[in-house]
Structure formats: C-alpha cells, structure tokens
CSV table of C-alpha atoms in Angstrom, one decimal:
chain,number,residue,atom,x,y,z
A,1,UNK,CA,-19.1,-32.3,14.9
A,2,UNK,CA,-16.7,-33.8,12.4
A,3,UNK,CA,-18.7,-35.2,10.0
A,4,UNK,CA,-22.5,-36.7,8.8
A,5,UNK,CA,-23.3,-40.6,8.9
A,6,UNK,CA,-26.4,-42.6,9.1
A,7,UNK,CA,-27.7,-45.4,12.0
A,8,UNK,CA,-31.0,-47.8,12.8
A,9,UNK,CA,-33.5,-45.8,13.9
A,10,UNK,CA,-33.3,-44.6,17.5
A,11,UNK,CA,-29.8,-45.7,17.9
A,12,UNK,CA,-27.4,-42.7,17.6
A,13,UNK,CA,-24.0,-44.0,15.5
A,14,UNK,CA,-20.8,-43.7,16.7
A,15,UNK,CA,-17.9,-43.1,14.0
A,16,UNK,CA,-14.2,-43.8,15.1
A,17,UNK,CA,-11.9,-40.9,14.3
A,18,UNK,CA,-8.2,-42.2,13.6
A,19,UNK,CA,-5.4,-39.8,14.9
A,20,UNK,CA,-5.3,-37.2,18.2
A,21,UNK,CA,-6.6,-34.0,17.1
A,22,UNK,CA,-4.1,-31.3,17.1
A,23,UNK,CA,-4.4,-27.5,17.1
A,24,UNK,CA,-2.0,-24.1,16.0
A,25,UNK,CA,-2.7,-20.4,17.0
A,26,UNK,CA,-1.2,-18.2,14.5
A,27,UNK,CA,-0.7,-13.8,14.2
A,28,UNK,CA,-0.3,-12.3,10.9
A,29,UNK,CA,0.5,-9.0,8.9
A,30,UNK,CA,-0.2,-8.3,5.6
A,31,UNK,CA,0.4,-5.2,3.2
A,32,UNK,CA,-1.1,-3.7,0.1
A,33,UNK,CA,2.8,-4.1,-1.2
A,34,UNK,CA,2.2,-7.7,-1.4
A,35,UNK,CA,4.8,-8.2,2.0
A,36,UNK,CA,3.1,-11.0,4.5
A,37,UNK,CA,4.7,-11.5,8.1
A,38,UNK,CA,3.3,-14.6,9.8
A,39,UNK,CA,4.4,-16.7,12.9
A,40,UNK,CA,2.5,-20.0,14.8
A,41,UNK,CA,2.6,-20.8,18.4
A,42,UNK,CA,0.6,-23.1,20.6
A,43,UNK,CA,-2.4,-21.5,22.9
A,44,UNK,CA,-4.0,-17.9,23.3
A,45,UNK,CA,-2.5,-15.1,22.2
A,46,UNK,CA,-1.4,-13.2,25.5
A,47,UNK,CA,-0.2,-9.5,25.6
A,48,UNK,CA,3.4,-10.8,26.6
A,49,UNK,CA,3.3,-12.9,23.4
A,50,UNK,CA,1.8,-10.2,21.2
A,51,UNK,CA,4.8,-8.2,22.7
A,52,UNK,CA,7.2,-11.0,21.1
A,53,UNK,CA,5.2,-11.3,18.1
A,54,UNK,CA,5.6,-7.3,17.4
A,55,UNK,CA,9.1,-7.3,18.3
A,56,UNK,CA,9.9,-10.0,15.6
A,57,UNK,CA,8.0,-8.3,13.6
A,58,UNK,CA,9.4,-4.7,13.8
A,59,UNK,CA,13.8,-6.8,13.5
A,60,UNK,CA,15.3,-4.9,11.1
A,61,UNK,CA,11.9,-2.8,10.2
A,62,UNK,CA,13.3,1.3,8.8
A,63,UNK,CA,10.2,2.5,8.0
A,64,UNK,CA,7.4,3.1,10.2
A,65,UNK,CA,4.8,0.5,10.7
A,66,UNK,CA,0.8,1.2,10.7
A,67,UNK,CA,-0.6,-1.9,11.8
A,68,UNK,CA,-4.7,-2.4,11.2
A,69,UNK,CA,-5.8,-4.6,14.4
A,70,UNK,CA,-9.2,-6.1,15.7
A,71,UNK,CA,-10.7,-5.6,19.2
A,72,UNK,CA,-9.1,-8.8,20.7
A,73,UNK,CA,-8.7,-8.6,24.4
A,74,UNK,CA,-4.4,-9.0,24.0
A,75,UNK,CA,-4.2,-6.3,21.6
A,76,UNK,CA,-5.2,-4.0,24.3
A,77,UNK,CA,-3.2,-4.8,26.9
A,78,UNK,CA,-0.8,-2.3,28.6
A,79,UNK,CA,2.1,-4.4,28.2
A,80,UNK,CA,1.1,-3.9,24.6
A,81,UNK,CA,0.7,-0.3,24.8
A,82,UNK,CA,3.8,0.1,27.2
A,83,UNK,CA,5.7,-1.8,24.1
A,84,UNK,CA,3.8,0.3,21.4
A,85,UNK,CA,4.9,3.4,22.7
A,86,UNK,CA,8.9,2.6,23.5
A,87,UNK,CA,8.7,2.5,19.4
A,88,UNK,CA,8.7,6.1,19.3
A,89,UNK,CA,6.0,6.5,16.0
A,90,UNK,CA,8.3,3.1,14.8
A,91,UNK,CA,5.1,1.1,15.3
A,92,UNK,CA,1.2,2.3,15.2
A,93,UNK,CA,-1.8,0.3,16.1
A,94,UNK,CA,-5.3,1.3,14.4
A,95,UNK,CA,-8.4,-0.6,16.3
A,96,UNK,CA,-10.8,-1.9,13.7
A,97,UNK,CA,-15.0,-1.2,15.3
A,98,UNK,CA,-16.4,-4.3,17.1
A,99,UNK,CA,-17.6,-6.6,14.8
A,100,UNK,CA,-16.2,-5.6,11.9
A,101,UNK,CA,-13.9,-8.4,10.5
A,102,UNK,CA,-14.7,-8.0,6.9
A,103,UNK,CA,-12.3,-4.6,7.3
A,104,UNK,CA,-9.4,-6.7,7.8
A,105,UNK,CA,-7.4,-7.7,4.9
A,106,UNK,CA,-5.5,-9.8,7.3
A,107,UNK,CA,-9.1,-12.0,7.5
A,108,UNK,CA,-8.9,-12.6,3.5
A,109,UNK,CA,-5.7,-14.4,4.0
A,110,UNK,CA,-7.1,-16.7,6.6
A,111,UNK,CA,-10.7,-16.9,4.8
A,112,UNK,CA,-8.0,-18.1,1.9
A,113,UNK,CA,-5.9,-20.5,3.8
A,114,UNK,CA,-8.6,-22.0,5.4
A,115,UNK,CA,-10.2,-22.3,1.6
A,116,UNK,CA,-7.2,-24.3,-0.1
A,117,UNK,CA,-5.6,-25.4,2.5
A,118,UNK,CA,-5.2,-28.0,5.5
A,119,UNK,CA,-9.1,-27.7,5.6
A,120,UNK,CA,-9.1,-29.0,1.9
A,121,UNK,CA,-7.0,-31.9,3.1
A,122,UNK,CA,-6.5,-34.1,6.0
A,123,UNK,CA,-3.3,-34.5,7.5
A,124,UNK,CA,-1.3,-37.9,6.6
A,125,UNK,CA,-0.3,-40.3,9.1
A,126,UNK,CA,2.3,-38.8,11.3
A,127,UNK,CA,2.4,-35.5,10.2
A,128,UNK,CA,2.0,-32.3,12.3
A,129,UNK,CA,-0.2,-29.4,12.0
A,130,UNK,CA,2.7,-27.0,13.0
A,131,UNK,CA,4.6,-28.0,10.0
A,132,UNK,CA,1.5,-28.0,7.7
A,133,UNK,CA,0.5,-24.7,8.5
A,134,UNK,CA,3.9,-23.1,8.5
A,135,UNK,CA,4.3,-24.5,4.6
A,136,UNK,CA,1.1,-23.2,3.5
A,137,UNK,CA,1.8,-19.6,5.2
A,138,UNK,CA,5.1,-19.9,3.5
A,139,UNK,CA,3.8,-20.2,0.0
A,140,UNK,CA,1.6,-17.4,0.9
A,141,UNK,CA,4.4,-15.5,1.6
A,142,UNK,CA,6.2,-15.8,-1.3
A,143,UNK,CA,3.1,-14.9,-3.5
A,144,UNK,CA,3.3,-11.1,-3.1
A,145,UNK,CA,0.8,-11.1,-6.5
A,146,UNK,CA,-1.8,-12.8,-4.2
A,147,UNK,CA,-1.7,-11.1,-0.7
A,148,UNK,CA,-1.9,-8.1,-3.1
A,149,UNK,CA,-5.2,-9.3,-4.9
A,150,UNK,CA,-7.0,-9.5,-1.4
A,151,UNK,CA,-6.4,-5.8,-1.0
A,152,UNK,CA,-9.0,-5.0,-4.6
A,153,UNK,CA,-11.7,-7.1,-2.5
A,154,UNK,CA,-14.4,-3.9,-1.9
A,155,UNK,CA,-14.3,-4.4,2.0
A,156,UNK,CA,-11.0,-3.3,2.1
A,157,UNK,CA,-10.9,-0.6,-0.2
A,158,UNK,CA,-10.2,1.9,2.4
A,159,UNK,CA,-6.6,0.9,3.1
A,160,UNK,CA,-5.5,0.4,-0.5
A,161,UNK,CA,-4.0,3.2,-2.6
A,162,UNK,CA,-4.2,0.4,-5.2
C-alpha cells in the first residue's frame, strides 16, 4: 500500500503512481569508534556476495575484526565460514539469538536512515535510488559523533565500553 485516499461508496479508487519503483539492498558495519563501512548492490544478499562484501571490508584492515551478525540465512553459509576461517583470527563473526534485532547497533543506523532519509522524501524526476542511498550512507559515514551516539542507546549497552 503506498498511500490513503477516499472514493464513492462501493467503488474502490484507483490512484496513479508517477515513476517505476526502484529498489537497493545494502550490508553495513558500524563501531563504537564512530568508523561505519557500508556498500549497496542490487538483489539478496548471497554467501558469495557476503564473501565480497567481507573481503572489501577486511582491504587494508591491521587489527582484528569482531563483527556482531544476525541469523540471516547468508551469514551462515560455508562459503562464508570457509572465507571466515582463511582470516586466521583477522575476522570473527558473533551470531546475535533469533529475533533479536534491537542488539544490533548496525539496526540503529538503518532505523536512522530510514528516519531522515529517502523515506522522508521522494525521489525527484530522474533520479536513482542507488545514488540517493549511497549519499545519505555517505554522510553517515563521515559523522563518526553520530554512529557513536547509537552505541549509548540501552539495547546496545553490552558492546560499548563507552
């Protein structure tokens, strides 16, 4: 449903919708430092493209990396393992429970993008999602004080030595 109108009485109102809808997938890291690692890419998140993800991720990385994860299907592939494990303690993945979400810090970030936003406003003739998206994780980014504020919210408390 993409919106509320009105009609005559048993006759159900049809409201044109100007554009082609588009959609973005998107994986992203955050730390208690205030660092955020983002990247976009069209459909599912597969293990071979969490594989990529990671290993863009880990470029240049010298410390080791503890990453918090949920219990999506990719995240548990073996691929994903197999890649996990060739790090040699470089990389570390910690499995949230089921149906815990609020745990993430990674989730304030999106509850915030999706907040203030391309929700917030509608795209302008022309435009692409892609590009939207990727300028409003940018600014994200480069606001270390505000990646850093999501990690005082209570649910989170755990991860933060903040």
């Amino acid at each position: 449903m993409h919106g509320k109108t009105w009609g005559a009485k048993g006759q159900t109102p049809v409201v044109e919708r100007p554009g082609q809808r588009q959609s973005i997938s998107a994986a992203s890291a955050v730390n208690s430092k205030g660092a955020f690692w983002f990247e976009t890419y069209q459909g599912a998140l597969t293990g071979e493209l969490l594989v990529q993800l990671l290993k863009n991720m880990m470029a240049e990385r010298e410390k080791p990396v503890h990453l918090v994860v949920d219990g999506l299907p990719a995240h548990k592939k073996a691929l994903v393992k197999q890649y996990v494990a060739s790090t040699a303690g470089a990389l570390t993945l910690h499995f949230l429970p089921g149906y815990a979400p609020d745990l993430n810090p990674d989730e304030l970030v999106w509850s915030h993008a999706k907040r203030t936003g391309v929700a917030r406003s509608p795209l302008r003739k022309g435009e692409k999602l892609k590009e939207r998206v990727d300028a409003q994780l940018q600014s994200v980014a480069e606001d270390p004080a505000l990646i850093r504020s999501f990690f005082r919210h209570p649910s989170v408390a755990y991860i933060s030595d903040l």
